[in-house]
Amino acid sequence: PSLHSQRHQFVVDFVRKNKPNKVADLGCGECRLLKRLKFQRNIELLVGVDIDGAKIKKKMQGLAPLSTDYLQPTYDQLHIDLYQGSVTQRDARLRGFDLVTNIELIEHLTLPDLELFSSVVFGYMRPASVIVSTPNSEFNKLLPGLTGFRHSDHKFEWNRSEFRSWALQVCLDYGYEAEFTGVGEAPQEQQESVGFCSQIAVFQCFNVLPDRDEEEVFSYTLVYSVNYPTLR
Ligand code: SAM
């Protein structure tokens, strides 16, 4: 499977194991991860957010129920919402989730925006779990013909220690703990020295209770919303 698919599979496996009810994918792009997650029956609310509304709209119809879903409903409950919005801005509708995923998103943010991202996701949304994946720059030397970053829109690419120190600071600032892993393996003899192609941190919150004094802000624009036909 492609690296892209391996990153999404990592999230699917996490969902199978941890059974979150409310899941949001930030930087959802063309909704490919969401299309895989909608088959996980424990999920009752599935939300995608991307700054690029046109990108969301391109393939979002693929999230619609099929005629068989109407003829023979198999869901207890599933609602899907897609928003155009930036992860640097707060929106009250994104609070109280069980899982928020950020797959190959943070490296597209400037460092000031990354600070805002941390305060929005970990400080304001305060989901129970957060998954962040980003390129591991140590792996780049194994990618043939690559000079510079893997993508022209990347604002940075971190090595394992830079990613770790960012994640551990987030944990201290917002009351989370993190575990580190990745997908995309190097040849056996180099695995240890370069690490995974995509590095992943899985964060768990100590205390999911949001700050009660926060004002209710709605800065995202709803672009798609659907209720799946249910069994009952
Ligand atoms: N997560 C998807 C995946 O795994 O295929 C897409 C990853 S793509 C490399 C990065 C995505 O982040 C793009 O769709 C881009 O529009 C989005 N993005 C960049 N900056 C953003 C921001 N400030 N807020 C929300 N989305 C953003």
mmCIF file of C-alpha atoms and ligand atoms in Angstrom:
data_model
loop_
_atom_site.group_PDB
_atom_site.id
_atom_site.type_symbol
_atom_site.label_atom_id
_atom_site.label_comp_id
_atom_site.label_asym_id
_atom_site.label_seq_id
_atom_site.Cartn_x
_atom_site.Cartn_y
_atom_site.Cartn_z
ATOM 1 C CA PRO A 1 0.000 0.000 0.000
ATOM 2 C CA SER A 2 1.069 3.609 -0.661
ATOM 3 C CA LEU A 3 2.436 5.680 2.181
ATOM 4 C CA HIS A 4 -0.682 7.821 1.934
ATOM 5 C CA SER A 5 -2.854 4.765 2.465
ATOM 6 C CA GLN A 6 -0.643 3.512 5.317
ATOM 7 C CA ARG A 7 -1.132 6.778 7.220
ATOM 8 C CA HIS A 8 -4.898 6.488 6.835
ATOM 9 C CA GLN A 9 -4.790 2.806 7.809
ATOM 10 C CA PHE A 10 -2.983 3.802 11.002
ATOM 11 C CA VAL A 11 -5.981 5.993 11.910
ATOM 12 C CA VAL A 12 -8.488 3.281 10.930
ATOM 13 C CA ASP A 13 -6.658 0.789 13.174
ATOM 14 C CA PHE A 14 -6.667 3.291 16.043
ATOM 15 C CA VAL A 15 -10.424 3.801 15.584
ATOM 16 C CA ARG A 16 -11.079 0.048 15.518
ATOM 17 C CA LYS A 17 -9.188 -0.353 18.759
ATOM 18 C CA ASN A 18 -10.374 2.719 20.675
ATOM 19 C CA LYS A 19 -13.920 3.081 19.312
ATOM 20 C CA PRO A 20 -14.328 6.880 19.438
ATOM 21 C CA ASN A 21 -17.888 8.174 18.791
ATOM 22 C CA LYS A 22 -16.976 11.649 17.579
ATOM 23 C CA VAL A 23 -14.077 12.008 15.153
ATOM 24 C CA ALA A 24 -12.769 15.097 13.321
ATOM 25 C CA ASP A 25 -10.143 15.137 10.566
ATOM 26 C CA LEU A 26 -8.399 18.512 10.227
ATOM 27 C CA GLY A 27 -6.855 19.327 6.846
ATOM 28 C CA CYS A 28 -9.155 16.680 5.387
ATOM 29 C CA GLY A 29 -8.406 17.695 1.767
ATOM 30 C CA GLU A 30 -10.417 15.536 -0.604
ATOM 31 C CA CYS A 31 -11.953 13.532 2.280
ATOM 32 C CA ARG A 32 -10.115 10.299 1.559
ATOM 33 C CA LEU A 33 -9.606 9.431 5.219
ATOM 34 C CA LEU A 34 -13.233 10.326 6.032
ATOM 35 C CA LYS A 35 -14.416 7.955 3.307
ATOM 36 C CA ARG A 36 -12.626 5.128 5.061
ATOM 37 C CA LEU A 37 -13.755 6.151 8.537
ATOM 38 C CA LYS A 38 -17.461 6.215 7.671
ATOM 39 C CA PHE A 39 -17.423 2.394 7.653
ATOM 40 C CA GLN A 40 -16.412 2.281 11.336
ATOM 41 C CA ARG A 41 -19.802 1.783 12.972
ATOM 42 C CA ASN A 42 -18.812 3.133 16.381
ATOM 43 C CA ILE A 43 -18.520 6.619 14.828
ATOM 44 C CA GLU A 44 -21.675 8.722 15.285
ATOM 45 C CA LEU A 45 -20.310 12.096 14.240
ATOM 46 C CA LEU A 46 -17.653 12.468 11.564
ATOM 47 C CA VAL A 47 -16.350 15.949 10.764
ATOM 48 C CA GLY A 48 -13.855 17.204 8.187
ATOM 49 C CA VAL A 49 -12.248 20.661 8.131
ATOM 50 C CA ASP A 50 -10.039 22.186 5.442
ATOM 51 C CA ILE A 51 -8.993 25.723 4.628
ATOM 52 C CA ASP A 52 -9.484 24.936 0.934
ATOM 53 C CA GLY A 53 -13.248 24.802 0.347
ATOM 54 C CA ALA A 54 -12.851 23.939 -3.354
ATOM 55 C CA LYS A 55 -10.732 20.915 -2.467
ATOM 56 C CA ILE A 56 -13.396 19.623 -0.058
ATOM 57 C CA LYS A 57 -16.164 20.127 -2.618
ATOM 58 C CA LYS A 58 -14.381 18.208 -5.372
ATOM 59 C CA LYS A 59 -15.018 14.762 -3.897
ATOM 60 C CA MET A 60 -17.397 15.309 -0.973
ATOM 61 C CA GLN A 61 -20.338 13.635 -2.747
ATOM 62 C CA GLY A 62 -18.463 10.394 -2.188
ATOM 63 C CA LEU A 63 -19.495 10.705 1.465
ATOM 64 C CA ALA A 64 -23.215 10.583 0.645
ATOM 65 C CA PRO A 65 -25.236 7.499 1.609
ATOM 66 C CA LEU A 66 -25.668 4.997 -1.226
ATOM 67 C CA SER A 67 -29.090 3.834 -2.384
ATOM 68 C CA THR A 68 -28.471 0.568 -0.502
ATOM 69 C CA ASP A 69 -28.021 2.611 2.682
ATOM 70 C CA TYR A 70 -31.595 3.867 2.188
ATOM 71 C CA LEU A 71 -33.050 0.521 1.159
ATOM 72 C CA GLN A 72 -31.367 -1.409 3.963
ATOM 73 C CA PRO A 73 -30.077 0.920 6.666
ATOM 74 C CA THR A 74 -27.176 -0.555 8.642
ATOM 75 C CA TYR A 75 -26.152 2.395 10.801
ATOM 76 C CA ASP A 76 -27.291 3.042 14.377
ATOM 77 C CA GLN A 77 -26.322 6.651 13.880
ATOM 78 C CA LEU A 78 -24.006 8.574 11.567
ATOM 79 C CA HIS A 79 -23.889 12.258 10.869
ATOM 80 C CA ILE A 80 -21.199 13.827 8.662
ATOM 81 C CA ASP A 81 -20.354 17.548 8.545
ATOM 82 C CA LEU A 82 -17.688 19.228 6.424
ATOM 83 C CA TYR A 83 -16.440 22.734 7.141
ATOM 84 C CA GLN A 84 -14.302 25.199 5.309
ATOM 85 C CA GLY A 85 -12.122 26.769 7.979
ATOM 86 C CA SER A 86 -8.614 27.160 9.339
ATOM 87 C CA VAL A 87 -7.088 25.152 12.177
ATOM 88 C CA THR A 88 -5.664 28.446 13.436
ATOM 89 C CA GLN A 89 -9.207 29.555 14.314
ATOM 90 C CA ARG A 90 -11.635 28.361 16.964
ATOM 91 C CA ASP A 91 -15.057 26.961 16.316
ATOM 92 C CA ALA A 92 -17.276 25.732 19.149
ATOM 93 C CA ARG A 93 -18.726 22.942 16.982
ATOM 94 C CA LEU A 94 -15.333 21.189 17.090
ATOM 95 C CA ARG A 95 -15.217 20.861 20.872
ATOM 96 C CA GLY A 96 -15.752 17.697 22.855
ATOM 97 C CA PHE A 97 -14.502 15.161 20.280
ATOM 98 C CA ASP A 98 -13.053 11.771 21.160
ATOM 99 C CA LEU A 99 -10.456 11.884 18.380
ATOM 100 C CA VAL A 100 -8.992 14.644 16.198
ATOM 101 C CA THR A 101 -6.628 13.608 13.383
ATOM 102 C CA ASN A 102 -4.093 15.822 11.603
ATOM 103 C CA ILE A 103 -2.495 13.861 8.778
ATOM 104 C CA GLU A 104 0.363 15.673 6.993
ATOM 105 C CA LEU A 105 -1.068 19.031 8.041
ATOM 106 C CA ILE A 106 1.287 20.779 10.471
ATOM 107 C CA GLU A 107 4.206 21.086 8.017
ATOM 108 C CA HIS A 108 1.944 23.326 5.888
ATOM 109 C CA LEU A 109 1.700 25.875 8.735
ATOM 110 C CA THR A 110 4.138 28.709 9.444
ATOM 111 C CA LEU A 111 5.607 28.542 12.943
ATOM 112 C CA PRO A 112 3.317 31.335 14.266
ATOM 113 C CA ASP A 113 0.330 29.446 12.808
ATOM 114 C CA LEU A 114 1.601 26.226 14.377
ATOM 115 C CA GLU A 115 1.421 27.962 17.785
ATOM 116 C CA LEU A 116 -2.186 28.929 17.044
ATOM 117 C CA PHE A 117 -2.921 25.372 15.877
ATOM 118 C CA SER A 118 -1.687 23.980 19.216
ATOM 119 C CA SER A 119 -3.793 26.396 21.223
ATOM 120 C CA VAL A 120 -6.879 25.723 19.077
ATOM 121 C CA VAL A 121 -6.601 21.916 18.961
ATOM 122 C CA PHE A 122 -5.120 21.059 22.364
ATOM 123 C CA GLY A 123 -6.260 24.117 24.324
ATOM 124 C CA TYR A 124 -9.721 24.816 22.895
ATOM 125 C CA MET A 125 -11.063 21.699 21.149
ATOM 126 C CA ARG A 126 -9.502 19.487 23.844
ATOM 127 C CA PRO A 127 -10.264 16.085 22.313
ATOM 128 C CA ALA A 128 -9.508 12.961 24.331
ATOM 129 C CA SER A 129 -7.038 11.790 21.644
ATOM 130 C CA VAL A 130 -5.092 13.565 18.912
ATOM 131 C CA ILE A 131 -3.104 11.974 16.077
ATOM 132 C CA VAL A 132 -0.496 14.090 14.266
ATOM 133 C CA SER A 133 1.569 12.840 11.323
ATOM 134 C CA THR A 134 4.335 14.781 9.583
ATOM 135 C CA PRO A 135 7.350 13.946 7.377
ATOM 136 C CA ASN A 136 10.509 12.740 9.128
ATOM 137 C CA SER A 137 13.349 14.708 7.505
ATOM 138 C CA GLU A 138 15.897 12.037 8.468
ATOM 139 C CA PHE A 139 14.208 9.721 5.964
ATOM 140 C CA ASN A 140 14.634 12.184 3.084
ATOM 141 C CA LYS A 141 18.062 10.876 2.155
ATOM 142 C CA LEU A 142 16.410 7.585 1.178
ATOM 143 C CA LEU A 143 14.045 9.336 -1.255
ATOM 144 C CA PRO A 144 15.693 9.311 -4.673
ATOM 145 C CA GLY A 145 16.279 12.653 -6.384
ATOM 146 C CA LEU A 146 14.895 14.701 -3.507
ATOM 147 C CA THR A 147 16.568 18.023 -2.873
ATOM 148 C CA GLY A 148 14.948 20.313 -0.311
ATOM 149 C CA PHE A 149 11.497 19.584 1.085
ATOM 150 C CA ARG A 150 9.158 16.810 -0.075
ATOM 151 C CA HIS A 151 6.557 19.347 -1.152
ATOM 152 C CA SER A 152 6.920 22.981 -2.225
ATOM 153 C CA ASP A 153 4.197 24.103 0.225
ATOM 154 C CA HIS A 154 5.985 22.640 3.275
ATOM 155 C CA LYS A 155 7.076 25.324 5.712
ATOM 156 C CA PHE A 156 9.338 22.906 7.604
ATOM 157 C CA GLU A 157 10.248 19.234 7.819
ATOM 158 C CA TRP A 158 11.411 18.006 11.198
ATOM 159 C CA ASN A 159 13.759 15.251 12.301
ATOM 160 C CA ARG A 160 12.613 12.916 15.060
ATOM 161 C CA SER A 161 14.062 14.985 17.866
ATOM 162 C CA GLU A 162 12.505 18.251 16.623
ATOM 163 C CA PHE A 163 9.085 16.570 16.362
ATOM 164 C CA ARG A 164 9.504 15.062 19.806
ATOM 165 C CA SER A 165 10.406 18.315 21.475
ATOM 166 C CA TRP A 166 7.468 20.136 19.838
ATOM 167 C CA ALA A 167 5.081 17.362 20.940
ATOM 168 C CA LEU A 168 6.437 17.204 24.485
ATOM 169 C CA GLN A 169 6.092 20.977 24.861
ATOM 170 C CA VAL A 170 2.458 20.686 23.707
ATOM 171 C CA CYS A 171 1.963 18.004 26.384
ATOM 172 C CA LEU A 172 3.361 20.287 29.086
ATOM 173 C CA ASP A 173 1.365 23.298 27.921
ATOM 174 C CA TYR A 174 -1.997 21.572 27.536
ATOM 175 C CA GLY A 175 -2.028 18.483 29.768
ATOM 176 C CA TYR A 176 -1.561 15.662 27.272
ATOM 177 C CA GLU A 177 0.816 12.719 27.065
ATOM 178 C CA ALA A 178 2.323 11.516 23.778
ATOM 179 C CA GLU A 179 3.577 8.288 22.234
ATOM 180 C CA PHE A 180 5.685 8.229 19.098
ATOM 181 C CA THR A 181 5.568 5.888 16.129
ATOM 182 C CA GLY A 182 5.311 6.132 12.340
ATOM 183 C CA VAL A 183 4.620 4.476 9.010
ATOM 184 C CA GLY A 184 6.836 3.761 5.989
ATOM 185 C CA GLU A 185 9.792 1.647 7.014
ATOM 186 C CA ALA A 186 13.396 2.026 5.900
ATOM 187 C CA PRO A 187 15.417 -1.075 4.917
ATOM 188 C CA GLN A 188 16.112 -3.140 8.050
ATOM 189 C CA GLU A 189 19.716 -1.998 8.587
ATOM 190 C CA GLN A 190 18.730 1.687 8.366
ATOM 191 C CA GLN A 191 15.474 1.590 10.342
ATOM 192 C CA GLU A 192 17.110 2.674 13.576
ATOM 193 C CA SER A 193 19.301 5.410 12.122
ATOM 194 C CA VAL A 194 16.656 7.129 9.938
ATOM 195 C CA GLY A 195 13.300 6.117 11.483
ATOM 196 C CA PHE A 196 9.930 6.062 9.687
ATOM 197 C CA CYS A 197 9.137 7.988 6.501
ATOM 198 C CA SER A 198 6.126 9.656 8.218
ATOM 199 C CA GLN A 199 6.429 10.226 11.936
ATOM 200 C CA ILE A 200 3.321 10.026 14.106
ATOM 201 C CA ALA A 201 2.512 11.231 17.616
ATOM 202 C CA VAL A 202 -0.563 9.929 19.438
ATOM 203 C CA PHE A 203 -1.646 12.259 22.245
ATOM 204 C CA GLN A 204 -4.010 11.419 25.104
ATOM 205 C CA CYS A 205 -5.580 14.081 27.292
ATOM 206 C CA PHE A 206 -5.349 13.954 31.089
ATOM 207 C CA ASN A 207 -8.472 16.032 31.545
ATOM 208 C CA VAL A 208 -10.847 16.548 28.632
ATOM 209 C CA LEU A 209 -13.036 19.095 30.407
ATOM 210 C CA PRO A 210 -12.987 22.310 28.380
ATOM 211 C CA ASP A 211 -12.591 25.663 30.050
ATOM 212 C CA ARG A 212 -16.141 26.813 30.879
ATOM 213 C CA ASP A 213 -15.341 30.468 30.484
ATOM 214 C CA GLU A 214 -14.506 30.162 26.796
ATOM 215 C CA GLU A 215 -16.803 32.197 24.567
ATOM 216 C CA GLU A 216 -18.749 30.375 21.857
ATOM 217 C CA VAL A 217 -17.171 31.222 18.505
ATOM 218 C CA PHE A 218 -18.265 29.955 15.105
ATOM 219 C CA SER A 219 -15.659 30.755 12.486
ATOM 220 C CA TYR A 220 -16.049 27.775 10.127
ATOM 221 C CA THR A 221 -18.456 27.565 7.178
ATOM 222 C CA LEU A 222 -20.561 24.434 6.827
ATOM 223 C CA VAL A 223 -20.217 23.150 3.238
ATOM 224 C CA TYR A 224 -21.748 19.684 3.531
ATOM 225 C CA SER A 225 -23.960 17.920 6.031
ATOM 226 C CA VAL A 226 -25.645 14.543 5.850
ATOM 227 C CA ASN A 227 -27.540 12.194 8.128
ATOM 228 C CA TYR A 228 -27.294 8.501 7.340
ATOM 229 C CA PRO A 229 -30.528 6.489 7.361
ATOM 230 C CA THR A 230 -30.645 4.516 10.591
ATOM 231 C CA LEU A 231 -31.883 1.126 11.679
ATOM 232 C CA ARG A 232 -34.391 2.494 14.161
HETATM 233 N N1 SAM B 1 -4.945 15.049 5.473
HETATM 234 C C1 SAM B 1 -5.048 14.846 4.032
HETATM 235 C C2 SAM B 1 -4.438 13.536 3.635
HETATM 236 O O1 SAM B 1 -3.963 12.807 4.482
HETATM 237 O O2 SAM B 1 -4.437 13.214 2.444
HETATM 238 C C3 SAM B 1 -4.481 16.016 3.228
HETATM 239 C C4 SAM B 1 -3.084 16.398 3.521
HETATM 240 S S1 SAM B 1 -2.556 17.772 2.514
HETATM 241 C C5 SAM B 1 -0.863 17.432 2.413
HETATM 242 C C6 SAM B 1 -2.669 19.164 3.630
HETATM 243 C C7 SAM B 1 -4.060 19.739 3.719
HETATM 244 O O3 SAM B 1 -4.093 20.708 4.756
HETATM 245 C C8 SAM B 1 -4.518 20.430 2.445
HETATM 246 O O4 SAM B 1 -5.765 19.911 2.042
HETATM 247 C C9 SAM B 1 -4.619 21.901 2.852
HETATM 248 O O5 SAM B 1 -5.632 22.608 2.159
HETATM 249 C C10 SAM B 1 -4.899 21.787 4.342
HETATM 250 N N2 SAM B 1 -4.537 22.972 5.139
HETATM 251 C C11 SAM B 1 -3.419 23.733 5.042
HETATM 252 N N3 SAM B 1 -3.453 24.730 5.939
HETATM 253 C C12 SAM B 1 -4.617 24.599 6.632
HETATM 254 C C13 SAM B 1 -5.237 25.336 7.684
HETATM 255 N N4 SAM B 1 -4.662 26.424 8.209
HETATM 256 N N5 SAM B 1 -6.435 24.921 8.140
HETATM 257 C C14 SAM B 1 -7.039 23.817 7.613
HETATM 258 N N6 SAM B 1 -6.506 23.095 6.621
HETATM 259 C C15 SAM B 1 -5.313 23.476 6.126
#
